[in-house]
XYZ file of N, CA, C and O in Angstrom:
664
model
N 65.189 -14.680 -78.803
C 66.174 -15.000 -79.812
C 65.557 -15.980 -80.811
O 64.993 -16.983 -80.429
N 65.675 -15.645 -82.086
C 65.085 -16.468 -83.128
C 65.884 -17.757 -83.314
O 67.114 -17.756 -83.236
N 65.186 -18.851 -83.560
C 65.789 -20.139 -83.854
C 66.768 -19.983 -85.021
O 66.511 -19.227 -85.965
N 67.879 -20.691 -84.973
C 68.936 -20.534 -85.979
C 68.444 -20.839 -87.391
O 68.757 -20.099 -88.335
N 67.675 -21.908 -87.562
C 67.184 -22.252 -88.904
C 66.246 -21.170 -89.448
O 66.307 -20.819 -90.631
N 65.390 -20.646 -88.580
C 64.480 -19.572 -88.992
C 65.283 -18.315 -89.333
O 64.956 -17.598 -90.290
N 66.332 -18.040 -88.572
C 67.174 -16.874 -88.830
C 67.902 -17.005 -90.167
O 68.009 -16.032 -90.920
N 68.380 -18.195 -90.473
C 69.039 -18.425 -91.769
C 68.051 -18.182 -92.908
O 68.368 -17.507 -93.892
N 66.846 -18.719 -92.785
C 65.824 -18.529 -93.819
C 65.462 -17.052 -93.958
O 65.358 -16.531 -95.081
N 65.280 -16.382 -92.825
C 64.930 -14.958 -92.858
C 66.032 -14.148 -93.535
O 65.753 -13.255 -94.346
N 67.274 -14.453 -93.222
C 68.399 -13.716 -93.792
C 68.487 -13.929 -95.301
O 68.709 -12.976 -96.059
N 68.299 -15.152 -95.751
C 68.381 -15.455 -97.189
C 67.293 -14.727 -97.974
O 67.571 -14.091 -98.998
N 66.064 -14.801 -97.498
C 64.962 -14.147 -98.206
C 65.079 -12.630 -98.084
O 64.822 -11.889 -99.037
N 65.507 -12.161 -96.914
C 65.644 -10.720 -96.695
C 66.676 -10.115 -97.639
O 66.515 -8.983 -98.103
N 67.741 -10.846 -97.945
C 68.763 -10.338 -98.865
C 68.152 -10.003 -100.220
O 68.447 -8.952 -100.804
N 67.281 -10.867 -100.700
C 66.625 -10.624 -101.990
C 65.668 -9.437 -101.877
O 65.688 -8.525 -102.726
N 64.849 -9.423 -100.834
C 63.869 -8.345 -100.679
C 64.535 -6.982 -100.510
O 64.086 -5.983 -101.086
N 65.614 -6.930 -99.742
C 66.288 -5.646 -99.521
C 67.054 -5.188 -100.760
O 67.171 -3.990 -101.010
N 67.548 -6.132 -101.548
C 68.172 -5.762 -102.824
C 67.142 -5.124 -103.747
O 67.409 -4.097 -104.384
N 65.971 -5.709 -103.809
C 64.892 -5.147 -104.633
C 64.426 -3.796 -104.102
O 64.227 -2.850 -104.879
N 64.249 -3.674 -102.795
C 63.820 -2.404 -102.207
C 64.850 -1.309 -102.483
O 64.490 -0.180 -102.844
N 66.127 -1.637 -102.338
C 67.177 -0.664 -102.612
C 67.205 -0.246 -104.069
O 67.348 0.937 -104.389
N 67.051 -1.216 -104.958
C 67.059 -0.906 -106.394
C 65.890 0.007 -106.749
O 66.073 1.015 -107.443
N 64.682 -0.337 -106.292
C 63.517 0.496 -106.582
C 63.687 1.897 -105.997
O 63.305 2.889 -106.625
N 64.251 2.001 -104.794
C 64.408 3.309 -104.171
C 65.421 4.156 -104.937
O 65.217 5.355 -105.119
N 66.499 3.554 -105.414
C 67.460 4.299 -106.226
C 66.890 4.677 -107.594
O 67.068 5.797 -108.057
N 66.203 3.742 -108.208
C 65.703 3.960 -109.572
C 64.503 4.892 -109.615
O 64.408 5.761 -110.478
N 63.553 4.717 -108.680
C 62.283 5.445 -108.759
C 61.945 6.278 -107.531
O 60.903 6.912 -107.503
N 62.791 6.235 -106.500
C 62.508 6.873 -105.213
C 61.181 6.388 -104.639
O 60.399 7.153 -104.077
N 60.942 5.113 -104.789
C 59.741 4.472 -104.253
C 60.106 3.074 -103.781
O 60.879 2.380 -104.438
N 59.522 2.688 -102.665
C 59.659 1.306 -102.205
C 58.282 0.690 -102.378
O 57.310 1.144 -101.767
N 58.159 -0.303 -103.262
C 56.832 -0.854 -103.561
C 56.172 -1.484 -102.327
O 56.849 -2.092 -101.492
N 54.857 -1.328 -102.257
C 54.106 -1.907 -101.143
C 54.260 -3.421 -101.095
O 54.292 -3.998 -100.011
N 54.360 -4.081 -102.254
C 54.491 -5.538 -102.247
C 55.777 -5.963 -101.548
O 55.820 -7.021 -100.923
N 56.802 -5.132 -101.626
C 58.066 -5.457 -100.965
C 57.895 -5.358 -99.441
O 58.378 -6.221 -98.701
N 57.196 -4.332 -98.984
C 56.944 -4.156 -97.551
C 56.058 -5.289 -97.034
O 56.329 -5.870 -95.969
N 55.032 -5.639 -97.786
C 54.145 -6.738 -97.389
C 54.913 -8.055 -97.345
O 54.705 -8.881 -96.445
N 55.838 -8.245 -98.283
C 56.649 -9.466 -98.275
C 57.539 -9.538 -97.031
O 57.722 -10.614 -96.456
N 58.072 -8.394 -96.594
C 58.896 -8.371 -95.373
C 58.039 -8.734 -94.159
O 58.450 -9.525 -93.299
N 56.823 -8.182 -94.094
C 55.910 -8.520 -92.990
C 55.575 -10.008 -93.035
O 55.608 -10.693 -92.007
N 55.278 -10.516 -94.210
C 54.976 -11.940 -94.363
C 56.157 -12.807 -93.953
O 55.989 -13.851 -93.307
N 57.362 -12.362 -94.306
C 58.564 -13.100 -93.915
C 58.691 -13.165 -92.395
O 59.015 -14.217 -91.842
N 58.404 -12.040 -91.721
C 58.481 -12.076 -90.262
C 57.412 -12.995 -89.676
O 57.689 -13.730 -88.728
N 56.216 -12.946 -90.227
C 55.151 -13.799 -89.694
C 55.553 -15.271 -89.801
O 55.427 -16.036 -88.838
N 56.071 -15.666 -90.956
C 56.461 -17.064 -91.151
C 57.654 -17.438 -90.262
O 57.596 -18.416 -89.507
N 58.733 -16.651 -90.343
C 59.932 -17.018 -89.581
C 59.764 -16.741 -88.086
O 60.354 -17.435 -87.261
N 58.966 -15.737 -87.749
C 58.723 -15.441 -86.340
C 57.915 -16.515 -85.655
O 58.234 -16.936 -84.537
N 56.857 -16.981 -86.325
C 56.069 -18.084 -85.754
C 56.888 -19.357 -85.666
O 56.708 -20.165 -84.759
N 57.782 -19.540 -86.620
C 58.639 -20.719 -86.659
C 59.732 -20.638 -85.592
O 60.014 -21.635 -84.916
N 60.360 -19.461 -85.417
C 61.570 -19.400 -84.635
C 61.543 -18.611 -83.342
O 62.559 -18.493 -82.681
N 60.382 -18.062 -82.967
C 60.294 -17.282 -81.726
C 59.205 -17.844 -80.827
O 58.201 -18.362 -81.325
N 59.371 -17.698 -79.520
C 58.243 -18.019 -78.634
C 57.065 -17.092 -78.965
O 57.263 -15.954 -79.392
N 55.859 -17.584 -78.775
C 54.672 -16.838 -79.186
C 54.573 -15.469 -78.525
O 54.194 -14.487 -79.178
N 54.929 -15.350 -77.253
C 54.842 -14.050 -76.587
C 55.846 -13.054 -77.164
O 55.530 -11.882 -77.376
N 57.052 -13.510 -77.480
C 58.065 -12.638 -78.090
C 57.612 -12.228 -79.482
O 57.733 -11.058 -79.873
N 57.072 -13.179 -80.239
C 56.551 -12.890 -81.576
C 55.484 -11.798 -81.507
O 55.517 -10.833 -82.279
N 54.539 -11.923 -80.579
C 53.445 -10.958 -80.463
C 53.971 -9.572 -80.080
O 53.523 -8.560 -80.642
N 54.891 -9.499 -79.136
C 55.449 -8.209 -78.739
C 56.194 -7.543 -79.884
O 56.087 -6.334 -80.091
N 56.968 -8.309 -80.621
C 57.714 -7.729 -81.742
C 56.770 -7.234 -82.834
O 57.010 -6.187 -83.438
N 55.708 -7.976 -83.072
C 54.716 -7.530 -84.045
C 54.072 -6.224 -83.583
O 53.870 -5.298 -84.381
N 53.759 -6.140 -82.295
C 53.193 -4.915 -81.736
C 54.167 -3.745 -81.888
O 53.752 -2.624 -82.214
N 55.446 -3.988 -81.691
C 56.442 -2.924 -81.871
C 56.414 -2.396 -83.304
O 56.531 -1.187 -83.523
N 56.257 -3.289 -84.266
C 56.171 -2.869 -85.663
C 54.965 -1.985 -85.911
O 55.051 -0.972 -86.629
N 53.823 -2.325 -85.315
C 52.606 -1.520 -85.469
C 52.804 -0.142 -84.835
O 52.417 0.885 -85.416
N 53.416 -0.103 -83.663
C 53.677 1.178 -82.992
C 54.596 2.048 -83.847
O 54.347 3.248 -84.033
N 55.651 1.458 -84.385
C 56.572 2.206 -85.240
C 55.842 2.728 -86.474
O 56.095 3.862 -86.919
N 54.927 1.957 -87.025
C 54.156 2.412 -88.186
C 53.333 3.651 -87.837
O 53.343 4.638 -88.589
N 52.639 3.642 -86.705
C 51.831 4.794 -86.319
C 52.699 6.015 -86.008
O 52.366 7.136 -86.411
N 53.800 5.815 -85.308
C 54.711 6.933 -85.027
C 55.283 7.475 -86.338
O 55.387 8.693 -86.534
N 55.626 6.576 -87.245
C 56.152 6.994 -88.547
C 55.155 7.796 -89.353
O 55.507 8.809 -89.970
N 53.900 7.380 -89.360
C 52.883 8.147 -90.082
C 52.669 9.513 -89.441
O 52.414 10.500 -90.131
N 52.805 9.582 -88.112
C 52.756 10.879 -87.441
C 53.898 11.775 -87.890
O 53.710 12.964 -88.176
N 55.092 11.203 -87.976
C 56.259 11.940 -88.445
C 56.073 12.392 -89.889
O 56.416 13.524 -90.248
N 55.512 11.524 -90.701
C 55.241 11.859 -92.100
C 54.290 13.053 -92.183
O 54.508 13.982 -92.966
N 53.254 13.039 -91.360
C 52.273 14.130 -91.364
C 52.892 15.435 -90.890
O 52.668 16.488 -91.488
N 53.660 15.374 -89.828
C 54.290 16.579 -89.280
C 55.296 17.167 -90.265
O 55.410 18.381 -90.399
N 56.009 16.300 -90.978
C 57.050 16.770 -91.897
C 56.478 17.267 -93.223
O 57.230 17.763 -94.056
N 55.190 17.112 -93.416
C 54.590 17.541 -94.668
C 54.998 16.680 -95.852
O 55.061 17.144 -96.983
N 55.292 15.424 -95.600
C 55.662 14.504 -96.669
C 57.134 14.527 -97.012
O 57.546 13.932 -98.009
N 57.946 15.184 -96.211
C 59.385 15.234 -96.488
C 60.131 13.996 -96.016
O 61.316 13.868 -96.255
N 59.438 13.117 -95.323
C 59.987 11.814 -94.956
C 59.275 10.806 -95.842
O 58.054 10.854 -95.977
N 60.012 9.915 -96.465
C 59.409 8.981 -97.413
C 58.424 8.028 -96.763
O 58.758 7.362 -95.769
N 57.232 7.944 -97.316
C 56.223 7.022 -96.808
C 56.651 5.570 -96.947
O 56.400 4.751 -96.067
N 57.312 5.243 -98.040
C 57.810 3.881 -98.236
C 58.887 3.539 -97.227
O 58.950 2.409 -96.727
N 59.740 4.513 -96.917
C 60.785 4.298 -95.907
C 60.152 4.014 -94.547
O 60.597 3.122 -93.817
N 59.116 4.767 -94.212
C 58.433 4.568 -92.929
C 57.801 3.184 -92.868
O 57.922 2.478 -91.863
N 57.129 2.795 -93.942
C 56.509 1.461 -93.964
C 57.562 0.363 -93.878
O 57.370 -0.640 -93.188
N 58.688 0.567 -94.551
C 59.750 -0.441 -94.508
C 60.370 -0.521 -93.112
O 60.631 -1.618 -92.613
N 60.583 0.609 -92.466
C 61.105 0.601 -91.091
C 60.162 -0.177 -90.187
O 60.592 -1.011 -89.385
N 58.861 0.088 -90.311
C 57.886 -0.622 -89.479
C 57.897 -2.119 -89.766
O 57.787 -2.940 -88.850
N 58.049 -2.492 -91.032
C 58.077 -3.912 -91.395
C 59.346 -4.598 -90.895
O 59.313 -5.786 -90.552
N 60.453 -3.872 -90.835
C 61.723 -4.445 -90.386
C 61.834 -4.508 -88.862
O 62.576 -5.343 -88.329
N 61.112 -3.637 -88.174
C 61.209 -3.542 -86.711
C 61.043 -4.875 -85.990
O 61.819 -5.169 -85.072
N 60.079 -5.728 -86.344
C 59.924 -6.982 -85.595
C 61.129 -7.920 -85.659
O 61.286 -8.772 -84.792
N 61.971 -7.768 -86.641
C 63.155 -8.624 -86.742
C 64.221 -8.259 -85.712
O 65.147 -9.025 -85.477
N 64.110 -7.082 -85.114
C 65.156 -6.557 -84.239
C 64.765 -6.752 -82.778
O 63.710 -6.291 -82.343
N 65.636 -7.416 -82.029
C 65.416 -7.574 -80.592
C 65.603 -6.219 -79.924
O 66.490 -5.447 -80.305
N 64.776 -5.926 -78.945
C 64.853 -4.642 -78.261
C 66.219 -4.352 -77.673
O 66.673 -3.202 -77.657
N 66.903 -5.373 -77.202
C 68.230 -5.189 -76.606
C 69.290 -4.814 -77.640
O 70.362 -4.338 -77.276
N 68.995 -5.018 -78.919
C 69.950 -4.723 -79.985
C 69.677 -3.391 -80.676
O 70.333 -3.058 -81.667
N 68.722 -2.634 -80.183
C 68.320 -1.394 -80.844
C 69.478 -0.404 -80.961
O 69.653 0.232 -82.003
N 70.287 -0.274 -79.930
C 71.426 0.643 -79.976
C 72.400 0.289 -81.092
O 72.865 1.166 -81.826
N 72.693 -0.995 -81.222
C 73.579 -1.458 -82.290
C 72.992 -1.129 -83.657
O 73.688 -0.612 -84.543
N 71.704 -1.394 -83.840
C 71.042 -1.155 -85.120
C 71.043 0.339 -85.457
O 71.308 0.733 -86.601
N 70.761 1.182 -84.478
C 70.768 2.627 -84.720
C 72.168 3.124 -85.069
O 72.321 4.011 -85.927
N 73.183 2.576 -84.427
C 74.562 2.951 -84.750
C 74.905 2.554 -86.185
O 75.474 3.354 -86.943
N 74.573 1.333 -86.567
C 74.831 0.878 -87.939
C 74.101 1.773 -88.935
O 74.681 2.209 -89.936
N 72.824 2.082 -88.651
C 72.059 2.936 -89.563
C 72.676 4.328 -89.656
O 72.766 4.900 -90.751
N 73.116 4.880 -88.529
C 73.732 6.207 -88.550
C 75.009 6.206 -89.390
O 75.232 7.123 -90.200
N 75.840 5.192 -89.210
C 77.084 5.109 -89.983
C 76.810 4.925 -91.473
O 77.451 5.559 -92.314
N 75.853 4.057 -91.793
C 75.493 3.862 -93.200
C 74.866 5.124 -93.788
O 75.102 5.452 -94.959
N 74.071 5.833 -92.994
C 73.446 7.066 -93.477
C 74.491 8.115 -93.821
O 74.430 8.755 -94.878
N 75.453 8.301 -92.929
C 76.512 9.276 -93.188
C 77.295 8.892 -94.448
O 77.511 9.716 -95.340
N 77.707 7.634 -94.507
C 78.484 7.160 -95.658
C 77.665 7.251 -96.944
O 78.154 7.738 -97.971
N 76.414 6.805 -96.888
C 75.552 6.846 -98.066
C 75.293 8.261 -98.550
O 75.290 8.530 -99.760
N 75.072 9.179 -97.628
C 74.832 10.571 -98.000
C 76.059 11.176 -98.669
O 75.951 11.875 -99.684
N 77.235 10.873 -98.132
C 78.466 11.402 -98.731
C 78.676 10.833 -100.141
O 79.030 11.565 -101.068
N 78.459 9.534 -100.307
C 78.612 8.918 -101.631
C 77.588 9.488 -102.600
O 77.913 9.828 -103.746
N 76.341 9.628 -102.145
C 75.272 10.178 -102.987
C 75.629 11.587 -103.451
O 75.504 11.913 -104.639
N 76.076 12.424 -102.544
C 76.434 13.810 -102.891
C 77.651 13.851 -103.814
O 77.717 14.664 -104.732
N 78.602 12.974 -103.589
C 79.786 12.920 -104.439
C 79.404 12.535 -105.868
O 79.833 13.172 -106.832
N 78.586 11.500 -106.014
C 78.164 11.056 -107.348
C 77.346 12.145 -108.033
O 77.535 12.426 -109.219
N 76.456 12.796 -107.289
C 75.664 13.888 -107.870
C 76.575 15.020 -108.360
O 76.346 15.594 -109.423
N 77.602 15.341 -107.580
C 78.525 16.395 -107.983
C 79.295 15.991 -109.240
O 79.550 16.826 -110.115
N 79.653 14.720 -109.339
C 80.371 14.245 -110.525
C 79.492 14.304 -111.776
O 79.989 14.549 -112.872
N 78.207 14.078 -111.599
C 77.294 14.067 -112.749
C 76.970 15.469 -113.249
O 76.602 15.637 -114.421
N 77.054 16.469 -112.396
C 76.801 17.870 -112.766
C 75.488 18.050 -113.506
O 75.449 18.571 -114.617
N 74.425 17.597 -112.898
C 73.051 17.788 -113.402
C 72.738 17.043 -114.701
O 71.754 17.340 -115.365
N 73.559 16.086 -115.097
C 73.208 15.249 -116.237
C 72.144 14.263 -115.813
O 72.159 13.751 -114.700
N 71.217 13.967 -116.687
C 70.143 13.013 -116.393
C 70.671 11.593 -116.571
O 71.326 11.276 -117.555
N 70.352 10.740 -115.577
C 70.856 9.366 -115.595
C 69.747 8.336 -115.765
O 70.016 7.187 -116.050
N 68.506 8.741 -115.527
C 67.410 7.787 -115.521
C 67.189 7.163 -114.148
O 66.302 6.338 -113.970
N 68.007 7.545 -113.184
C 67.872 7.085 -111.806
C 67.331 8.255 -110.982
O 68.012 9.272 -110.823
N 66.116 8.102 -110.472
C 65.459 9.204 -109.771
C 66.280 9.723 -108.600
O 66.274 10.924 -108.313
N 66.985 8.838 -107.915
C 67.771 9.267 -106.753
C 68.917 10.194 -107.145
O 69.371 10.990 -106.324
N 69.369 10.115 -108.379
C 70.470 10.962 -108.839
C 70.000 12.145 -109.670
O 70.733 13.122 -109.825
N 68.793 12.073 -110.208
C 68.297 13.125 -111.097
C 67.575 14.250 -110.378
O 67.106 15.184 -111.013
N 67.475 14.183 -109.074
C 66.830 15.247 -108.302
C 67.709 15.573 -107.098
O 68.600 14.819 -106.746
N 67.439 16.719 -106.472
C 68.302 17.163 -105.372
C 67.614 17.164 -104.023
O 68.256 17.399 -103.019
N 66.324 16.894 -103.972
C 65.582 17.078 -102.727
C 65.587 15.864 -101.807
O 65.703 16.001 -100.594
N 65.432 14.668 -102.365
C 65.241 13.482 -101.536
C 66.453 12.560 -101.582
O 67.192 12.526 -102.562
N 66.595 11.800 -100.508
C 67.680 10.834 -100.394
C 67.068 9.443 -100.265
O 66.162 9.238 -99.462
N 67.533 8.454 -101.024
C 66.941 7.113 -101.003
C 67.385 6.284 -99.794
O 68.413 5.611 -99.826
N 66.612 6.339 -98.726
C 66.985 5.637 -97.496
C 66.728 4.131 -97.567
O 67.236 3.388 -96.724
N 65.968 3.667 -98.545
C 65.671 2.236 -98.641
C 66.919 1.380 -98.744
O 67.005 0.303 -98.158
N 67.905 1.850 -99.471
C 69.163 1.116 -99.611
C 69.874 1.013 -98.256
O 70.409 -0.037 -97.900
N 69.830 2.086 -97.489
C 70.474 2.098 -96.165
C 69.724 1.211 -95.181
O 70.342 0.536 -94.351
N 68.402 1.227 -95.254
C 67.608 0.363 -94.374
C 67.893 -1.101 -94.674
O 68.036 -1.917 -93.762
N 67.988 -1.429 -95.961
C 68.319 -2.795 -96.351
C 69.699 -3.204 -95.871
O 69.899 -4.306 -95.358
N 70.667 -2.308 -96.018
C 72.012 -2.595 -95.536
C 72.054 -2.773 -94.030
O 72.727 -3.663 -93.512
N 71.291 -1.950 -93.333
C 71.260 -2.033 -91.872
C 70.710 -3.375 -91.410
O 71.310 -4.046 -90.558
N 69.585 -3.804 -91.970
C 68.988 -5.069 -91.513
C 69.863 -6.242 -91.919
O 69.974 -7.219 -91.173
N 70.530 -6.157 -93.063
C 71.393 -7.267 -93.472
C 72.633 -7.361 -92.576
O 73.064 -8.464 -92.238
N 73.189 -6.224 -92.180
C 74.325 -6.255 -91.241
C 73.858 -6.832 -89.912
O 74.548 -7.661 -89.309
N 72.679 -6.420 -89.456
C 72.159 -6.925 -88.186
C 71.918 -8.433 -88.234
O 72.349 -9.163 -87.335
N 71.246 -8.901 -89.273
C 70.979 -10.343 -89.375
C 72.277 -11.130 -89.534
O 72.428 -12.217 -88.970
N 73.218 -10.585 -90.302
C 74.517 -11.234 -90.446
C 75.256 -11.312 -89.119
O 75.889 -12.326 -88.810
N 75.156 -10.253 -88.337
C 75.767 -10.231 -87.000
C 75.127 -11.284 -86.110
O 75.829 -11.994 -85.370
N 73.803 -11.417 -86.193
C 73.105 -12.441 -85.416
C 73.596 -13.843 -85.800
O 73.838 -14.684 -84.937
N 73.724 -14.080 -87.102
C 74.217 -15.389 -87.563
C 75.651 -15.619 -87.134
O 76.013 -16.731 -86.725
N 76.486 -14.604 -87.241
C 77.895 -14.749 -86.855
C 78.026 -15.107 -85.383
O 78.866 -15.937 -85.009
N 77.179 -14.501 -84.545
C 77.197 -14.840 -83.117
C 76.826 -16.305 -82.892
O 77.378 -16.958 -82.021
N 75.878 -16.810 -83.666
C 75.455 -18.202 -83.497
C 76.549 -19.174 -83.876
O 76.754 -20.184 -83.216
N 77.235 -18.887 -84.979
C 78.208 -19.841 -85.490
C 79.598 -19.669 -84.888
O 80.454 -20.518 -85.084
N 79.816 -18.575 -84.152
C 81.115 -18.398 -83.501
C 81.136 -18.993 -82.111
O 82.199 -19.156 -81.520
N 79.970 -19.331 -81.603
C 79.905 -19.880 -80.231
C 80.167 -21.373 -80.201
O 80.114 -22.094 -81.095
């Protein structure tokens, strides 16, 4: 469990990073590498500050494993899974305690369903008009970066709420 002060710092900085990642994914269907590197850097700083060293190392290893599995998935899918999404998932993985994985997957599934429905509804309303937003101007890809950002922010907020409700 991450130290409360480190968790507060991680949540504050993560809100900015995930807002930027979501905006870039909606606007350009790309999550910039600098954003992913910043998330990794944030975990290194807050993880070293707020986690025991063995927990920090294991969580970092989980992120590396997720990155390799994600690149395998990317290769198998022929590029139909976003590379930026995979890198962002791997960068976010160390923030999540293994015991909370079920909760995180449930939140992501609910956000994915809701986001997909909203995306399709807005696309139908636009009727092929160009908006300048890549996520709305094409029909093939879905911008998961916004959902990943929402998922981690709900998770971190839940972690903070548990700390302050006790």
